[in-house]
Coordinates of C-alpha atoms (C1' of nucleotides) in Angstrom, one line a residue:
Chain A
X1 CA -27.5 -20.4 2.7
X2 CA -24.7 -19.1 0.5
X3 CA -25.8 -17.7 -3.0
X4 CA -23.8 -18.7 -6.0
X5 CA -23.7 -15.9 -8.6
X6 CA -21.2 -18.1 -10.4
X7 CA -24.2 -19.3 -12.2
X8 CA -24.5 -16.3 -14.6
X9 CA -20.9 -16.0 -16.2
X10 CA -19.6 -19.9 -15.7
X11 CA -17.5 -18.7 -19.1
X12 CA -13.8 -18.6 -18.0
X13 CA -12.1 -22.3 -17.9
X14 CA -10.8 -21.2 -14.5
X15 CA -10.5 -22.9 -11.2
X16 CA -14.3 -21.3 -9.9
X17 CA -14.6 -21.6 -5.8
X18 CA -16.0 -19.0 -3.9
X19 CA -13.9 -15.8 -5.0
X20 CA -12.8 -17.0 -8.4
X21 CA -11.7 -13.7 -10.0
X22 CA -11.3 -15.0 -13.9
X23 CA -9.1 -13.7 -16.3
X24 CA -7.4 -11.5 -14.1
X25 CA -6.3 -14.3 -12.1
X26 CA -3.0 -14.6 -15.0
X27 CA -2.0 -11.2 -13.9
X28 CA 1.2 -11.5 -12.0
X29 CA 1.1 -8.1 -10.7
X30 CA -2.4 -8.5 -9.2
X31 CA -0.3 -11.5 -7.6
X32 CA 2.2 -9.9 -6.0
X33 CA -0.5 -6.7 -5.1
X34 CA -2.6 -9.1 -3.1
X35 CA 0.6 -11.3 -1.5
X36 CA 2.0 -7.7 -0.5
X37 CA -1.6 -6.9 0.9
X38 CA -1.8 -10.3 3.1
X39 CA 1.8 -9.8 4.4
X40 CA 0.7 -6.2 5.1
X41 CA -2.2 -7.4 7.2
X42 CA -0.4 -9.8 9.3
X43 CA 2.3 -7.1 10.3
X44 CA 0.3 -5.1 11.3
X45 CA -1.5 -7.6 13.6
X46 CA 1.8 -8.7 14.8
X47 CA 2.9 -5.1 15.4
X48 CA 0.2 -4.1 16.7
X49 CA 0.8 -4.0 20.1
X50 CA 4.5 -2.1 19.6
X51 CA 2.8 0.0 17.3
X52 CA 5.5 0.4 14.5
X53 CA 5.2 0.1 10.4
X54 CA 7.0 -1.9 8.5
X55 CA 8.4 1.4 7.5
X56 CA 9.1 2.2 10.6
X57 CA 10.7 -0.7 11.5
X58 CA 12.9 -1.1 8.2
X59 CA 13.5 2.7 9.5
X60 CA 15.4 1.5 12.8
X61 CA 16.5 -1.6 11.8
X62 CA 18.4 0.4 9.6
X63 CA 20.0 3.1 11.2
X64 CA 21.3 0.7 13.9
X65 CA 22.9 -1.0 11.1
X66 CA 24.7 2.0 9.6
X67 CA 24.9 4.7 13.0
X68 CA 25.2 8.4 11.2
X69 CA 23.3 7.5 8.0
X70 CA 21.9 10.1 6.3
X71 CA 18.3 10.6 5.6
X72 CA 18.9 11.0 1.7
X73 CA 21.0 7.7 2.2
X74 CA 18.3 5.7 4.0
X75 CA 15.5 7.0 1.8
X76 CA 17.4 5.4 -1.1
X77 CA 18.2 1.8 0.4
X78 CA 14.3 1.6 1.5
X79 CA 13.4 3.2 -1.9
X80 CA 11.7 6.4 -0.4
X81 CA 11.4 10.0 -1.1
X82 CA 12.9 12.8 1.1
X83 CA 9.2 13.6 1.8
X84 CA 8.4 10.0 2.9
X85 CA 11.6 9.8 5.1
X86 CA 11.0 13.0 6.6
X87 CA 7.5 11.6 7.8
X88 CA 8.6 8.1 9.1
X89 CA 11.9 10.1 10.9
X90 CA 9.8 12.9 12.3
X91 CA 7.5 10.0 13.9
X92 CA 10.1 7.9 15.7
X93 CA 11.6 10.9 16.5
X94 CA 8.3 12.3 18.5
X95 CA 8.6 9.1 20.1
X96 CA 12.3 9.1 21.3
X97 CA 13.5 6.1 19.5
X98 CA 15.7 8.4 17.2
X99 CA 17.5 11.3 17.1
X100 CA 19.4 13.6 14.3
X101 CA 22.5 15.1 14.3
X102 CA 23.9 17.5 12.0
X103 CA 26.6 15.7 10.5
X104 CA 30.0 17.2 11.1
X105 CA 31.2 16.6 7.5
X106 CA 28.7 17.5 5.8
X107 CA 26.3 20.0 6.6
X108 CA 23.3 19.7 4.6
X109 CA 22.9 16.0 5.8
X110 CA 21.7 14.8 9.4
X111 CA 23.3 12.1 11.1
X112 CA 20.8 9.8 12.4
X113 CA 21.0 7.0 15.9
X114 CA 18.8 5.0 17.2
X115 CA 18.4 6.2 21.1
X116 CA 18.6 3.7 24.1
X117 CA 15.0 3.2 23.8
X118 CA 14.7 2.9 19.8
X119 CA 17.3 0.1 20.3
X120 CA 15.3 -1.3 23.0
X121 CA 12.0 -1.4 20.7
X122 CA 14.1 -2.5 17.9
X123 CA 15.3 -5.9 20.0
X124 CA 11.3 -6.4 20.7
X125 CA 10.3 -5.7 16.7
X126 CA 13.2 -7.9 15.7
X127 CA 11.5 -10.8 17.5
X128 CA 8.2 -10.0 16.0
X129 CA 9.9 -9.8 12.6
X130 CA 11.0 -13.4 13.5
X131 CA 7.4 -14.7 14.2
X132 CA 6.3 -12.5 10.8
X133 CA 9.1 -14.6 8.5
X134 CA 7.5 -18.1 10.0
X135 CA 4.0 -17.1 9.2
X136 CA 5.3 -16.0 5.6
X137 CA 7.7 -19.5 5.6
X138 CA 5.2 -21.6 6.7
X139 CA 3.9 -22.4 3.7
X140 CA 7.0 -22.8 2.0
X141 CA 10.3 -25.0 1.7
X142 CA 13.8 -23.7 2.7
X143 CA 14.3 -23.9 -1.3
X144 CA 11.1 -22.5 -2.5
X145 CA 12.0 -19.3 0.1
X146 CA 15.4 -19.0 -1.7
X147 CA 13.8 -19.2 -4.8
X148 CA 11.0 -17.2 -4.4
X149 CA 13.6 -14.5 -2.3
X150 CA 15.4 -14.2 -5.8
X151 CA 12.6 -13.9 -7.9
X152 CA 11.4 -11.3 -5.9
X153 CA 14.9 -9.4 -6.2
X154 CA 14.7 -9.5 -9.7
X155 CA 11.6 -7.1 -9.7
X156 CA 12.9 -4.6 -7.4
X157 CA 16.9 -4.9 -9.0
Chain B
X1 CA 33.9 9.4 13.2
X2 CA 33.7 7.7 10.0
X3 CA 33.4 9.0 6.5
X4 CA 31.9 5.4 5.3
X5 CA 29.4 4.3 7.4
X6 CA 29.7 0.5 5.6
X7 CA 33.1 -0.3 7.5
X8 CA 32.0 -0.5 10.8
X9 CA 29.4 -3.5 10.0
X10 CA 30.8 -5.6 7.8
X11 CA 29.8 -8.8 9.3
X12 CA 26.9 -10.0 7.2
X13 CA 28.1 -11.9 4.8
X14 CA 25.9 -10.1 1.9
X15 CA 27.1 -8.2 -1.1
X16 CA 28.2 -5.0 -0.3
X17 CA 27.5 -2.5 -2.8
X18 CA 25.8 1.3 -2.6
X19 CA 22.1 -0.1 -1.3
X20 CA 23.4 -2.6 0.9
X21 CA 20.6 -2.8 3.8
X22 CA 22.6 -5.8 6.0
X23 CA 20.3 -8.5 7.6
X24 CA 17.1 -7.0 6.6
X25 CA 18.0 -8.0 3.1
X26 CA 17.5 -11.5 4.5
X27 CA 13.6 -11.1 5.4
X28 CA 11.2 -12.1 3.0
X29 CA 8.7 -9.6 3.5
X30 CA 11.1 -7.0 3.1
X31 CA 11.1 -8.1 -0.2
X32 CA 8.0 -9.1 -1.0
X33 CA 7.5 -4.9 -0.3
X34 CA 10.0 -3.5 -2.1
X35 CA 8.7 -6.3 -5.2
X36 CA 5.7 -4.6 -4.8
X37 CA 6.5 -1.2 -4.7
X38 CA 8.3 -1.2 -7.9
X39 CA 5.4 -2.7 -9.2
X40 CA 3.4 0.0 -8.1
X41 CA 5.4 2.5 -9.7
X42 CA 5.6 1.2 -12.9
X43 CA 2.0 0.9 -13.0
X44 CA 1.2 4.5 -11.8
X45 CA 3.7 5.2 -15.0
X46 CA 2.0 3.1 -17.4
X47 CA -1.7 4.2 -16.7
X48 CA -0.8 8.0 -16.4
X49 CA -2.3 8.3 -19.5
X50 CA -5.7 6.7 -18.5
X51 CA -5.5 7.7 -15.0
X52 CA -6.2 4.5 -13.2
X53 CA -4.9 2.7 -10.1
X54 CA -4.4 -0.8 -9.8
X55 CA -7.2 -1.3 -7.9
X56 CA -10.0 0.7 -10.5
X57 CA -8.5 -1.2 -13.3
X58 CA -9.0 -4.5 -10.9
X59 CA -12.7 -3.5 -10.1
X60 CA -13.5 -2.5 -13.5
X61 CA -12.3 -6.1 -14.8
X62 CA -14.1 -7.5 -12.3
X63 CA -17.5 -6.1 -13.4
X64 CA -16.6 -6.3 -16.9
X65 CA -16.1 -10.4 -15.5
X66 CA -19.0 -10.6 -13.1
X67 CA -21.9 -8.1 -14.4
X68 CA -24.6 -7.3 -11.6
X69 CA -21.4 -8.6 -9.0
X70 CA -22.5 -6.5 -5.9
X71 CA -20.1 -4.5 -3.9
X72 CA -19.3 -7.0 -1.5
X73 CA -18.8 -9.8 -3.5
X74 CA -16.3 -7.9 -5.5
X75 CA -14.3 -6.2 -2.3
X76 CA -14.6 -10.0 -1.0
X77 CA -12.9 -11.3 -4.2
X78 CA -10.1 -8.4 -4.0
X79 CA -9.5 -8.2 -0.3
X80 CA -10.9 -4.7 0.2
X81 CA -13.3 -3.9 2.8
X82 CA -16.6 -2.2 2.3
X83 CA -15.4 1.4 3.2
X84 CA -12.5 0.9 0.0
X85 CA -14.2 -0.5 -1.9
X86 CA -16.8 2.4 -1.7
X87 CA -14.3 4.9 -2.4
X88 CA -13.2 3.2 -5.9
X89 CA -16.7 2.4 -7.1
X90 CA -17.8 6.1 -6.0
X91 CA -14.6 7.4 -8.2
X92 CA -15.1 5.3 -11.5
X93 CA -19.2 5.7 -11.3
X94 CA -18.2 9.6 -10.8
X95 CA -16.1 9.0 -14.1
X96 CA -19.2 7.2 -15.4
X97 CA -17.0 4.1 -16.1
X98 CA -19.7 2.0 -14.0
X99 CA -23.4 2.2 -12.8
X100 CA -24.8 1.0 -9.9
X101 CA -28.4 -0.6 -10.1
X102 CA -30.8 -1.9 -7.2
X103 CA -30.5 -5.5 -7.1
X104 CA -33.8 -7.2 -8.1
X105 CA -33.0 -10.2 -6.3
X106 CA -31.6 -8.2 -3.1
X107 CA -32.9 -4.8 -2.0
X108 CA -29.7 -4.9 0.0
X109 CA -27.2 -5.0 -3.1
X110 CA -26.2 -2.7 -6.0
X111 CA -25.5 -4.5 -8.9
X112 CA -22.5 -3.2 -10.7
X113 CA -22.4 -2.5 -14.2
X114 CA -20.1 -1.0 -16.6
X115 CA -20.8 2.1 -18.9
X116 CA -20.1 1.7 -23.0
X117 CA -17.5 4.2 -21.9
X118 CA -16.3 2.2 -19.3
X119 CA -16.3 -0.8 -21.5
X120 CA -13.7 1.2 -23.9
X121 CA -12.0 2.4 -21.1
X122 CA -11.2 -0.6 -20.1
X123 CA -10.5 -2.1 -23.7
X124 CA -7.7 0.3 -23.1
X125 CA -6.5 -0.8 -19.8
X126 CA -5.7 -4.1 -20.7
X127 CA -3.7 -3.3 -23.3
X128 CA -1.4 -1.0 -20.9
X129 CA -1.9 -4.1 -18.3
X130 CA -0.2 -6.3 -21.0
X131 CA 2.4 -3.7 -21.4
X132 CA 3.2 -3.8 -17.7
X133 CA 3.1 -7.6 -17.9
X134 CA 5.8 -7.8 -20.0
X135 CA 7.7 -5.2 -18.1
X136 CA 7.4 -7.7 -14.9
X137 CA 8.0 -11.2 -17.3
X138 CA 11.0 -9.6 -19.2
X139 CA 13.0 -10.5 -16.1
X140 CA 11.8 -14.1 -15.7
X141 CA 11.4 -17.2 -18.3
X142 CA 8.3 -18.8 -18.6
X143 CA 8.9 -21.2 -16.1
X144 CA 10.2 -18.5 -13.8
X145 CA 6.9 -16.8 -14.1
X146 CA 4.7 -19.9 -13.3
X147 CA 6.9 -20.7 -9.9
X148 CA 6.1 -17.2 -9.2
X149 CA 2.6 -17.1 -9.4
X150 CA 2.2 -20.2 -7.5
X151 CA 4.5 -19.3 -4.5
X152 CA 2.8 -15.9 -4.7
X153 CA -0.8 -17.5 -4.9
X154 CA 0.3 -19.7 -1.5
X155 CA 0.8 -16.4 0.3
X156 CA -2.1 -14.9 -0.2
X157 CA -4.2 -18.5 -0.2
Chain C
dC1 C1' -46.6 -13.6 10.9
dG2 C1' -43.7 -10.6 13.5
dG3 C1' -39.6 -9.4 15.5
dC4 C1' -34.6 -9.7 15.8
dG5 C1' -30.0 -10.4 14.3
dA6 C1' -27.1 -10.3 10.2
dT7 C1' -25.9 -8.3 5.8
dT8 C1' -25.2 -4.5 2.7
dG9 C1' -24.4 0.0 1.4
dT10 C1' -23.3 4.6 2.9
dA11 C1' -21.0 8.4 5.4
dT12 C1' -17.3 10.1 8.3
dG13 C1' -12.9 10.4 10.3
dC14 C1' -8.1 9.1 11.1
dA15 C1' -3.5 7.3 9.8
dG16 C1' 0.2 5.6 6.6
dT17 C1' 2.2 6.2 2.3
dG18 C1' 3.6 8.3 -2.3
dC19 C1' 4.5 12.2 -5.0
dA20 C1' 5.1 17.0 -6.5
dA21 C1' 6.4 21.6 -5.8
dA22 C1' 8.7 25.1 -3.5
dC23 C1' 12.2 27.0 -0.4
dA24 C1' 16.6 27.4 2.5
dA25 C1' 21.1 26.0 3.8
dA26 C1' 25.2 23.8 2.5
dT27 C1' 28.3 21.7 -0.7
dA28 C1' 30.9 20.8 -5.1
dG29 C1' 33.0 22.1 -9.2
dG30 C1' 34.7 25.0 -12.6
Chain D
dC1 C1' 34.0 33.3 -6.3
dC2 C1' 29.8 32.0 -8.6
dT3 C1' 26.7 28.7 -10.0
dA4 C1' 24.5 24.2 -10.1
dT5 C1' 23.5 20.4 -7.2
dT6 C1' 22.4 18.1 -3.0
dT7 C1' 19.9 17.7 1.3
dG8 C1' 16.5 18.7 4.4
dT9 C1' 12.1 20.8 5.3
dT10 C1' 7.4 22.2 4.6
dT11 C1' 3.0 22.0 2.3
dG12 C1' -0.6 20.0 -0.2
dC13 C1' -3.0 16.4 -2.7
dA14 C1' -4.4 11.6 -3.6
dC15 C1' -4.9 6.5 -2.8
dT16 C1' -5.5 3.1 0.5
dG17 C1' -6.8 0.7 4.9
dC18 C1' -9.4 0.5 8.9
dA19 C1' -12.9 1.7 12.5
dT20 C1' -17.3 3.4 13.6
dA21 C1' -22.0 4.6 13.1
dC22 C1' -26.4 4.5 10.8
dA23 C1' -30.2 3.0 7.7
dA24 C1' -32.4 -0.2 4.7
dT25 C1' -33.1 -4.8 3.7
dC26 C1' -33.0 -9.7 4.3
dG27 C1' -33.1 -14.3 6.7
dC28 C1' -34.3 -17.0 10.3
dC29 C1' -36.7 -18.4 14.3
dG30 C1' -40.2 -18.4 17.6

DNA sequence: CGGCGATTGTATGCAGTGCAAACAAATAGG
DNA sequence: CCTATTTGTTTGCACTGCATACAATCGCCG
């Protein structure tokens, strides 16, 4: 019962199933847009029931990595704006999974900590990150992961 | 306290320069984010000028592709539900890039179409899309590129 | 043929993210 | 000491994604 509308503009010498998208099929950044967007999707289904971005997440992870990071600092490693950090921090911080300190060597910066809780979340989102990588690796070889890991690193330097 | 917050963790066995982010560095979607993201920002800087997102240039192409495509069928093909993709057609129509027209084969549908404006507009687009292309392929050889596309492609099916 | 469920478009609201501008507090450097 | 810079903060705007609700239309089945 399903209508082909392939039938009017058959022209491009592409692969043509059911969302055949032509041309801009070559276009590696629509590529990497709709891999992002599937990966994006499945987080948040796997999140969902902690609740947590991947922001939020790349947030605590972290902080408990480097204890007494500095917004500025953290905003830089993730690739964020003070004004996207202050948003992500202000939200774990409503929810008692971090706190800020004024740092005692410098006194423009905060020095943030994950609280007994945030590291308590962290341990469960950790896990979930773990069954997120299998549904990414799935479809992949230990070597294609390394390669595609390094292509990838090449976009973002 | 400590002044450098990279001595206490120095256990991963990962470079070690100013953006070190530890074990997080090691998950795949982490990267396949901040791939994107860079993406995304050099986009938004190549089509200041013409004042289009990825996703208007994607729809545009896509009518430009498919004429008298229907709203569905091109959110389907993009991975955009109907509320987004509203928004975006509702935004380049506004721009008179696009009209919609009552189906004649469907009362349900609109079929899309784009303006003569729209047409030039998008004329223009490309060209700035083949300018970000190379800003992605400059990294990669040509052999690089196709891997890429194809390990993308199996993320997103 | 008629009614009912499914599809499509539309409208509204909420949340996450990105970016820009402006301001205050503190630091760094001459 | 004075000035430029850094850092955090706030505010506002825009794009995107998702959920819900509603109306019009279509397809199917009795």
């Amino acid at each position: 019962m399903r209508v082909r509308d392939d039938d009017l503009d058959a022209v491009t010498p592409v692969d043509h199933d059911d969302t055949d998208i032509g041309e801009i099929n070559e276009i590696i950044g629509f590529h990497i847009r709709l891999a992002h967007g599937a990966c994006y999707r499945h987080f948040t289904e796997t999140f969902a029931e902690l609740d947590l971005t991947q922001k939020q997440v790349s947030v605590m992870w972290l902080v408990d990595d480097h204890p007494a990071i500095s917004q500025i600092d953290l905003g830089q490693r993730l690739r964020m704006d003070r004004a996207t950090t202050m948003t992500i921090i202000n939200r774990l911080q409503a929810r008692h999974f971090l706190r800020r300190e004024k740092s005692p060597t410098d006194g423009r910066k905060q020095a943030l900590f994950l609280t007994a809780e945030g590291e308590k979340v962290l341990g469960a989102a950790k896990l979930a990150i773990r069954e997120h990588e299998n549904w990414v690796k799935s479809r992949f070889t230990d070597a294609e992961v390394k390669t595609l890991m390094e292509l990838l690193a090449r976009i973002h330097e």
